[in-house]
Amino acid sequence: MRVLAVGDIHIPAEHPGYLKFCWDIYEYWECDKVVLIGDVVDHHAISAHASEHDAATAADEYKLARDRIAEWQDYFPKALVCIGNHDIRVERMALSAGVPPQFIRSFKDTWETPNWEWDFEHYIDGVRYFHGTGMSGQQPALRAAIATMTSTVCGHVHSQAGVAWSAAPGPMKGGKPQKGKSVFGLTTGCGVDISHPAARYGANMLRRPVLGCGVVLGGTHAYFERMAI
């Protein structure tokens, strides 16, 4: 497969040129599969943190996100989606309030995405795709790949992007090491617009979001494509 790995979008705090950029990369690499790496929506108004005074209400944010997701579906009618920590904020809030899962709609129904498959991780050509929840610091995808010795694609850490490799020796047999294994970690970057009220918290941080997406070919070659601003 030729996979486009879209970074964290954080709708509606999405850079206005990010969708077109991802589509251009999809076309350039002649991709035939799309994975949204998670945090498709931001849920700024549904958070333990204080909301910006000029940010949308939860109801307005839902309408904005639903309409924008419809535009993403126009470009990518079928996609695999990795559920991110922002995506699941509503479910976590319901859980803390004692609301049983039977009363919570699925992501497909909530966002009207019948042909998007939402799950916490997906595997394509032996490569693991997951949001990256719990990861931080430098080269999160590579560290996840080394931990499982499985090539890995993740997002979550907005200031990190790129591809790194690690190789391990194979087991000893007859006093000689056998063929080892190489794995890559692809950190996708994101599509966040730091001028948006929902992303304003990061406007003065030393590390800024790296805008871009990833491409994986046949499970063996990985590339990061940076979106120039």
PDB file of C-alpha atoms in Angstrom:
ATOM      1  CA  MET A   1       0.000   0.000   0.000  1.00  0.00           C
ATOM      2  CA  ARG A   2       0.975   3.628  -0.496  1.00  0.00           C
ATOM      3  CA  VAL A   3      -0.233   5.319   2.679  1.00  0.00           C
ATOM      4  CA  LEU A   4      -0.773   8.997   3.416  1.00  0.00           C
ATOM      5  CA  ALA A   5      -0.479   9.610   7.176  1.00  0.00           C
ATOM      6  CA  VAL A   6      -2.242  12.870   8.054  1.00  0.00           C
ATOM      7  CA  GLY A   7      -1.013  14.550  11.240  1.00  0.00           C
ATOM      8  CA  ASP A   8      -3.077  15.965  14.112  1.00  0.00           C
ATOM      9  CA  ILE A   9      -5.675  18.278  12.547  1.00  0.00           C
ATOM     10  CA  HIS A  10      -7.376  19.674  15.683  1.00  0.00           C
ATOM     11  CA  ILE A  11     -10.438  20.954  13.844  1.00  0.00           C
ATOM     12  CA  PRO A  12     -11.477  23.786  14.052  1.00  0.00           C
ATOM     13  CA  ALA A  13      -7.974  24.967  15.071  1.00  0.00           C
ATOM     14  CA  GLU A  14      -6.660  23.750  11.726  1.00  0.00           C
ATOM     15  CA  HIS A  15      -4.365  25.663   9.404  1.00  0.00           C
ATOM     16  CA  PRO A  16      -6.539  26.760   6.461  1.00  0.00           C
ATOM     17  CA  GLY A  17      -4.117  25.303   3.908  1.00  0.00           C
ATOM     18  CA  TYR A  18      -3.601  21.925   5.560  1.00  0.00           C
ATOM     19  CA  LEU A  19      -6.295  19.934   3.742  1.00  0.00           C
ATOM     20  CA  LYS A  20      -5.113  21.082   0.306  1.00  0.00           C
ATOM     21  CA  PHE A  21      -1.516  20.336   1.288  1.00  0.00           C
ATOM     22  CA  CYS A  22      -2.397  16.776   2.355  1.00  0.00           C
ATOM     23  CA  TRP A  23      -4.351  16.230  -0.847  1.00  0.00           C
ATOM     24  CA  ASP A  24      -1.413  17.442  -2.944  1.00  0.00           C
ATOM     25  CA  ILE A  25       0.918  15.005  -1.154  1.00  0.00           C
ATOM     26  CA  TYR A  26      -1.613  12.190  -1.632  1.00  0.00           C
ATOM     27  CA  GLU A  27      -1.692  12.910  -5.364  1.00  0.00           C
ATOM     28  CA  TYR A  28       2.066  13.390  -5.726  1.00  0.00           C
ATOM     29  CA  TRP A  29       2.881  10.025  -4.125  1.00  0.00           C
ATOM     30  CA  GLU A  30      -0.100   8.296  -5.799  1.00  0.00           C
ATOM     31  CA  CYS A  31      -1.326   7.024  -2.430  1.00  0.00           C
ATOM     32  CA  ASP A  32      -4.126   4.477  -2.172  1.00  0.00           C
ATOM     33  CA  LYS A  33      -4.716   4.514   1.597  1.00  0.00           C
ATOM     34  CA  VAL A  34      -5.248   7.294   4.145  1.00  0.00           C
ATOM     35  CA  VAL A  35      -4.684   7.230   7.897  1.00  0.00           C
ATOM     36  CA  LEU A  36      -5.661  10.190  10.080  1.00  0.00           C
ATOM     37  CA  ILE A  37      -3.259   9.904  12.999  1.00  0.00           C
ATOM     38  CA  GLY A  38      -5.703  11.285  15.559  1.00  0.00           C
ATOM     39  CA  ASP A  39      -6.879  14.434  17.335  1.00  0.00           C
ATOM     40  CA  VAL A  40      -9.050  15.060  14.325  1.00  0.00           C
ATOM     41  CA  VAL A  41     -11.101  17.420  16.499  1.00  0.00           C
ATOM     42  CA  ASP A  42      -9.841  19.704  19.244  1.00  0.00           C
ATOM     43  CA  HIS A  43     -12.766  19.871  21.718  1.00  0.00           C
ATOM     44  CA  HIS A  44     -11.279  23.057  23.186  1.00  0.00           C
ATOM     45  CA  ALA A  45     -14.550  23.873  24.965  1.00  0.00           C
ATOM     46  CA  ILE A  46     -14.697  20.383  26.513  1.00  0.00           C
ATOM     47  CA  SER A  47     -11.534  20.314  28.576  1.00  0.00           C
ATOM     48  CA  ALA A  48     -10.217  20.419  32.115  1.00  0.00           C
ATOM     49  CA  HIS A  49      -8.296  23.533  31.065  1.00  0.00           C
ATOM     50  CA  ALA A  50      -9.828  26.998  30.869  1.00  0.00           C
ATOM     51  CA  SER A  51     -11.191  27.993  27.460  1.00  0.00           C
ATOM     52  CA  GLU A  52     -10.062  31.137  25.696  1.00  0.00           C
ATOM     53  CA  HIS A  53     -12.622  33.939  26.112  1.00  0.00           C
ATOM     54  CA  ASP A  54     -13.139  34.275  22.342  1.00  0.00           C
ATOM     55  CA  ALA A  55     -13.196  30.556  21.536  1.00  0.00           C
ATOM     56  CA  ALA A  56     -16.322  28.809  20.258  1.00  0.00           C
ATOM     57  CA  THR A  57     -18.772  27.205  22.646  1.00  0.00           C
ATOM     58  CA  ALA A  58     -18.983  23.419  22.712  1.00  0.00           C
ATOM     59  CA  ALA A  59     -22.124  23.492  20.556  1.00  0.00           C
ATOM     60  CA  ASP A  60     -20.625  25.879  18.005  1.00  0.00           C
ATOM     61  CA  GLU A  61     -17.348  23.967  17.967  1.00  0.00           C
ATOM     62  CA  TYR A  62     -19.243  20.764  17.173  1.00  0.00           C
ATOM     63  CA  LYS A  63     -21.012  22.399  14.217  1.00  0.00           C
ATOM     64  CA  LEU A  64     -17.753  23.852  12.899  1.00  0.00           C
ATOM     65  CA  ALA A  65     -15.969  20.527  13.268  1.00  0.00           C
ATOM     66  CA  ARG A  66     -18.783  18.518  11.691  1.00  0.00           C
ATOM     67  CA  ASP A  67     -18.875  20.801   8.647  1.00  0.00           C
ATOM     68  CA  ARG A  68     -15.102  20.754   8.276  1.00  0.00           C
ATOM     69  CA  ILE A  69     -14.939  16.968   8.607  1.00  0.00           C
ATOM     70  CA  ALA A  70     -17.476  16.797   5.769  1.00  0.00           C
ATOM     71  CA  GLU A  71     -14.972  18.714   3.614  1.00  0.00           C
ATOM     72  CA  TRP A  72     -12.200  16.267   4.529  1.00  0.00           C
ATOM     73  CA  GLN A  73     -14.536  13.440   3.526  1.00  0.00           C
ATOM     74  CA  ASP A  74     -15.029  15.042   0.127  1.00  0.00           C
ATOM     75  CA  TYR A  75     -11.296  14.557  -0.464  1.00  0.00           C
ATOM     76  CA  PHE A  76     -10.861  11.312   1.489  1.00  0.00           C
ATOM     77  CA  PRO A  77     -14.170   9.369   1.497  1.00  0.00           C
ATOM     78  CA  LYS A  78     -12.490   6.319   3.048  1.00  0.00           C
ATOM     79  CA  ALA A  79      -9.931   6.549   5.829  1.00  0.00           C
ATOM     80  CA  LEU A  80      -8.608   4.826   8.920  1.00  0.00           C
ATOM     81  CA  VAL A  81      -8.673   7.082  11.977  1.00  0.00           C
ATOM     82  CA  CYS A  82      -6.531   6.647  15.088  1.00  0.00           C
ATOM     83  CA  ILE A  83      -8.490   7.892  18.089  1.00  0.00           C
ATOM     84  CA  GLY A  84      -6.518  10.610  19.867  1.00  0.00           C
ATOM     85  CA  ASN A  85      -6.658  12.045  23.368  1.00  0.00           C
ATOM     86  CA  HIS A  86      -8.599  15.108  22.158  1.00  0.00           C
ATOM     87  CA  ASP A  87     -11.047  13.002  20.129  1.00  0.00           C
ATOM     88  CA  ILE A  88     -12.028  11.037  23.215  1.00  0.00           C
ATOM     89  CA  ARG A  89     -12.544  13.984  25.577  1.00  0.00           C
ATOM     90  CA  VAL A  90     -16.332  13.684  25.469  1.00  0.00           C
ATOM     91  CA  GLU A  91     -16.236   9.978  26.327  1.00  0.00           C
ATOM     92  CA  ARG A  92     -13.831  10.603  29.191  1.00  0.00           C
ATOM     93  CA  MET A  93     -16.018  13.377  30.575  1.00  0.00           C
ATOM     94  CA  ALA A  94     -19.069  11.123  30.341  1.00  0.00           C
ATOM     95  CA  LEU A  95     -17.164   8.364  32.138  1.00  0.00           C
ATOM     96  CA  SER A  96     -16.190  10.725  34.961  1.00  0.00           C
ATOM     97  CA  ALA A  97     -19.861  11.658  35.322  1.00  0.00           C
ATOM     98  CA  GLY A  98     -20.900   8.017  35.533  1.00  0.00           C
ATOM     99  CA  VAL A  99     -22.619   7.910  32.125  1.00  0.00           C
ATOM    100  CA  PRO A 100     -22.517   4.307  30.794  1.00  0.00           C
ATOM    101  CA  PRO A 101     -21.116   3.759  27.282  1.00  0.00           C
ATOM    102  CA  GLN A 102     -24.508   2.614  25.994  1.00  0.00           C
ATOM    103  CA  PHE A 103     -25.579   6.265  25.993  1.00  0.00           C
ATOM    104  CA  ILE A 104     -22.600   7.500  23.955  1.00  0.00           C
ATOM    105  CA  ARG A 105     -22.776   7.641  20.172  1.00  0.00           C
ATOM    106  CA  SER A 106     -20.009   6.133  18.073  1.00  0.00           C
ATOM    107  CA  PHE A 107     -17.463   8.390  16.353  1.00  0.00           C
ATOM    108  CA  LYS A 108     -18.960   7.376  13.011  1.00  0.00           C
ATOM    109  CA  ASP A 109     -22.396   8.587  14.067  1.00  0.00           C
ATOM    110  CA  THR A 110     -21.198  11.704  15.881  1.00  0.00           C
ATOM    111  CA  TRP A 111     -19.170  12.954  12.931  1.00  0.00           C
ATOM    112  CA  GLU A 112     -21.258  11.387  10.151  1.00  0.00           C
ATOM    113  CA  THR A 113     -18.310   9.429   8.749  1.00  0.00           C
ATOM    114  CA  PRO A 114     -19.763   6.074   7.638  1.00  0.00           C
ATOM    115  CA  ASN A 115     -16.642   5.079   5.705  1.00  0.00           C
ATOM    116  CA  TRP A 116     -14.047   6.175   8.239  1.00  0.00           C
ATOM    117  CA  GLU A 117     -12.888   3.380  10.531  1.00  0.00           C
ATOM    118  CA  TRP A 118     -12.164   4.758  14.014  1.00  0.00           C
ATOM    119  CA  ASP A 119      -9.933   2.731  16.352  1.00  0.00           C
ATOM    120  CA  PHE A 120      -6.994   3.290  18.675  1.00  0.00           C
ATOM    121  CA  GLU A 121      -4.511   1.638  16.318  1.00  0.00           C
ATOM    122  CA  HIS A 122      -4.319   0.226  12.819  1.00  0.00           C
ATOM    123  CA  TYR A 123      -1.825  -2.010  11.027  1.00  0.00           C
ATOM    124  CA  ILE A 124      -0.981  -1.745   7.336  1.00  0.00           C
ATOM    125  CA  ASP A 125       1.800  -3.795   5.732  1.00  0.00           C
ATOM    126  CA  GLY A 126       3.095  -4.647   9.200  1.00  0.00           C
ATOM    127  CA  VAL A 127       3.388  -0.978  10.242  1.00  0.00           C
ATOM    128  CA  ARG A 128       1.621   0.197  13.388  1.00  0.00           C
ATOM    129  CA  TYR A 129      -0.313   3.466  13.242  1.00  0.00           C
ATOM    130  CA  PHE A 130      -1.491   5.019  16.512  1.00  0.00           C
ATOM    131  CA  HIS A 131      -2.025   8.531  17.807  1.00  0.00           C
ATOM    132  CA  GLY A 132       0.868   8.550  20.259  1.00  0.00           C
ATOM    133  CA  THR A 133      -1.041   9.247  23.456  1.00  0.00           C
ATOM    134  CA  GLY A 134       1.392   8.934  26.366  1.00  0.00           C
ATOM    135  CA  MET A 135       4.439   9.718  24.236  1.00  0.00           C
ATOM    136  CA  SER A 136       6.457  12.914  24.607  1.00  0.00           C
ATOM    137  CA  GLY A 137       9.938  14.283  24.012  1.00  0.00           C
ATOM    138  CA  GLN A 138      12.250  13.575  21.107  1.00  0.00           C
ATOM    139  CA  GLN A 139      11.483  11.010  18.381  1.00  0.00           C
ATOM    140  CA  PRO A 140       8.312   9.568  19.932  1.00  0.00           C
ATOM    141  CA  ALA A 141       7.545   7.290  16.972  1.00  0.00           C
ATOM    142  CA  LEU A 142      11.038   5.786  16.952  1.00  0.00           C
ATOM    143  CA  ARG A 143      10.924   5.090  20.689  1.00  0.00           C
ATOM    144  CA  ALA A 144       7.544   3.384  20.252  1.00  0.00           C
ATOM    145  CA  ALA A 145       8.959   1.379  17.343  1.00  0.00           C
ATOM    146  CA  ILE A 146      11.978   0.226  19.374  1.00  0.00           C
ATOM    147  CA  ALA A 147       9.742  -0.783  22.288  1.00  0.00           C
ATOM    148  CA  THR A 148       7.796  -3.176  20.073  1.00  0.00           C
ATOM    149  CA  MET A 149      10.348  -3.732  17.272  1.00  0.00           C
ATOM    150  CA  THR A 150       7.553  -2.749  14.907  1.00  0.00           C
ATOM    151  CA  SER A 151       7.806   0.145  12.488  1.00  0.00           C
ATOM    152  CA  THR A 152       5.501   2.834  13.855  1.00  0.00           C
ATOM    153  CA  VAL A 153       3.744   6.001  12.752  1.00  0.00           C
ATOM    154  CA  CYS A 154       2.362   8.447  15.319  1.00  0.00           C
ATOM    155  CA  GLY A 155       1.571  12.101  15.895  1.00  0.00           C
ATOM    156  CA  HIS A 156       0.560  13.745  19.192  1.00  0.00           C
ATOM    157  CA  VAL A 157       3.839  15.639  19.747  1.00  0.00           C
ATOM    158  CA  HIS A 158       3.248  18.686  17.540  1.00  0.00           C
ATOM    159  CA  SER A 159       6.811  19.985  17.662  1.00  0.00           C
ATOM    160  CA  GLN A 160       8.292  16.700  16.396  1.00  0.00           C
ATOM    161  CA  ALA A 161       8.329  15.428  12.818  1.00  0.00           C
ATOM    162  CA  GLY A 162      10.486  13.239  10.629  1.00  0.00           C
ATOM    163  CA  VAL A 163      11.706   9.689  10.109  1.00  0.00           C
ATOM    164  CA  ALA A 164      14.357   7.819  12.102  1.00  0.00           C
ATOM    165  CA  TRP A 165      15.565   4.235  11.954  1.00  0.00           C
ATOM    166  CA  SER A 166      16.913   1.699  14.426  1.00  0.00           C
ATOM    167  CA  ALA A 167      18.436  -1.719  13.812  1.00  0.00           C
ATOM    168  CA  ALA A 168      18.895  -4.631  16.202  1.00  0.00           C
ATOM    169  CA  PRO A 169      21.039  -7.750  15.779  1.00  0.00           C
ATOM    170  CA  GLY A 170      19.330 -11.079  15.251  1.00  0.00           C
ATOM    171  CA  PRO A 171      19.557 -14.024  17.678  1.00  0.00           C
ATOM    172  CA  MET A 172      22.759 -16.036  17.987  1.00  0.00           C
ATOM    173  CA  LYS A 173      22.863 -19.389  16.246  1.00  0.00           C
ATOM    174  CA  GLY A 174      25.908 -21.590  16.000  1.00  0.00           C
ATOM    175  CA  GLY A 175      27.988 -18.841  17.540  1.00  0.00           C
ATOM    176  CA  LYS A 176      26.985 -16.362  14.843  1.00  0.00           C
ATOM    177  CA  PRO A 177      24.366 -13.587  14.910  1.00  0.00           C
ATOM    178  CA  GLN A 178      21.515 -14.136  12.513  1.00  0.00           C
ATOM    179  CA  LYS A 179      19.952 -11.499  10.312  1.00  0.00           C
ATOM    180  CA  GLY A 180      18.702  -8.604  12.406  1.00  0.00           C
ATOM    181  CA  LYS A 181      15.703  -6.333  12.043  1.00  0.00           C
ATOM    182  CA  SER A 182      15.391  -2.653  11.181  1.00  0.00           C
ATOM    183  CA  VAL A 183      12.407  -0.532  12.169  1.00  0.00           C
ATOM    184  CA  PHE A 184      11.455   3.062  11.472  1.00  0.00           C
ATOM    185  CA  GLY A 185       9.559   5.646  13.450  1.00  0.00           C
ATOM    186  CA  LEU A 186       7.654   8.279  11.481  1.00  0.00           C
ATOM    187  CA  THR A 187       6.369  11.261  13.472  1.00  0.00           C
ATOM    188  CA  THR A 188       3.833  13.036  11.288  1.00  0.00           C
ATOM    189  CA  GLY A 189       3.848  16.602  12.544  1.00  0.00           C
ATOM    190  CA  CYS A 190       0.445  18.288  12.562  1.00  0.00           C
ATOM    191  CA  GLY A 191      -1.870  20.766  10.881  1.00  0.00           C
ATOM    192  CA  VAL A 192      -2.418  23.162  13.783  1.00  0.00           C
ATOM    193  CA  ASP A 193      -2.799  26.908  13.335  1.00  0.00           C
ATOM    194  CA  ILE A 194      -1.287  28.540  16.431  1.00  0.00           C
ATOM    195  CA  SER A 195      -3.137  31.782  15.701  1.00  0.00           C
ATOM    196  CA  HIS A 196      -6.460  30.055  16.399  1.00  0.00           C
ATOM    197  CA  PRO A 197      -7.901  30.704  19.885  1.00  0.00           C
ATOM    198  CA  ALA A 198      -7.898  26.982  20.696  1.00  0.00           C
ATOM    199  CA  ALA A 199      -4.165  26.763  19.980  1.00  0.00           C
ATOM    200  CA  ARG A 200      -3.139  30.115  21.423  1.00  0.00           C
ATOM    201  CA  TYR A 201      -1.631  28.462  24.510  1.00  0.00           C
ATOM    202  CA  GLY A 202       1.395  27.487  22.389  1.00  0.00           C
ATOM    203  CA  ALA A 203       1.962  30.837  20.702  1.00  0.00           C
ATOM    204  CA  ASN A 204       4.869  31.825  22.976  1.00  0.00           C
ATOM    205  CA  MET A 205       6.463  28.414  23.468  1.00  0.00           C
ATOM    206  CA  LEU A 206      10.012  27.863  22.273  1.00  0.00           C
ATOM    207  CA  ARG A 207       8.949  24.744  20.375  1.00  0.00           C
ATOM    208  CA  ARG A 208       6.341  25.421  17.714  1.00  0.00           C
ATOM    209  CA  PRO A 209       4.197  22.983  15.735  1.00  0.00           C
ATOM    210  CA  VAL A 210       5.834  21.411  12.681  1.00  0.00           C
ATOM    211  CA  LEU A 211       3.226  21.327   9.938  1.00  0.00           C
ATOM    212  CA  GLY A 212       3.287  18.354   7.622  1.00  0.00           C
ATOM    213  CA  CYS A 213       2.275  14.755   7.012  1.00  0.00           C
ATOM    214  CA  GLY A 214       3.870  11.393   6.315  1.00  0.00           C
ATOM    215  CA  VAL A 215       3.983   8.841   3.518  1.00  0.00           C
ATOM    216  CA  VAL A 216       4.701   5.117   3.901  1.00  0.00           C
ATOM    217  CA  LEU A 217       5.338   2.948   0.854  1.00  0.00           C
ATOM    218  CA  GLY A 218       4.847  -0.794   1.114  1.00  0.00           C
ATOM    219  CA  GLY A 219       5.576  -0.794   4.814  1.00  0.00           C
ATOM    220  CA  THR A 220       9.303  -0.418   4.141  1.00  0.00           C
ATOM    221  CA  HIS A 221       9.944   3.197   3.124  1.00  0.00           C
ATOM    222  CA  ALA A 222       8.802   6.229   5.094  1.00  0.00           C
ATOM    223  CA  TYR A 223       8.975   9.940   4.328  1.00  0.00           C
ATOM    224  CA  PHE A 224       8.003  13.182   6.037  1.00  0.00           C
ATOM    225  CA  GLU A 225       6.606  16.008   3.915  1.00  0.00           C
ATOM    226  CA  ARG A 226       6.840  19.461   5.482  1.00  0.00           C
ATOM    227  CA  MET A 227       4.242  22.109   4.810  1.00  0.00           C
ATOM    228  CA  ALA A 228       6.035  25.384   4.188  1.00  0.00           C
ATOM    229  CA  ILE A 229       4.384  28.413   5.806  1.00  0.00           C
TER     230      ILE A 229
END
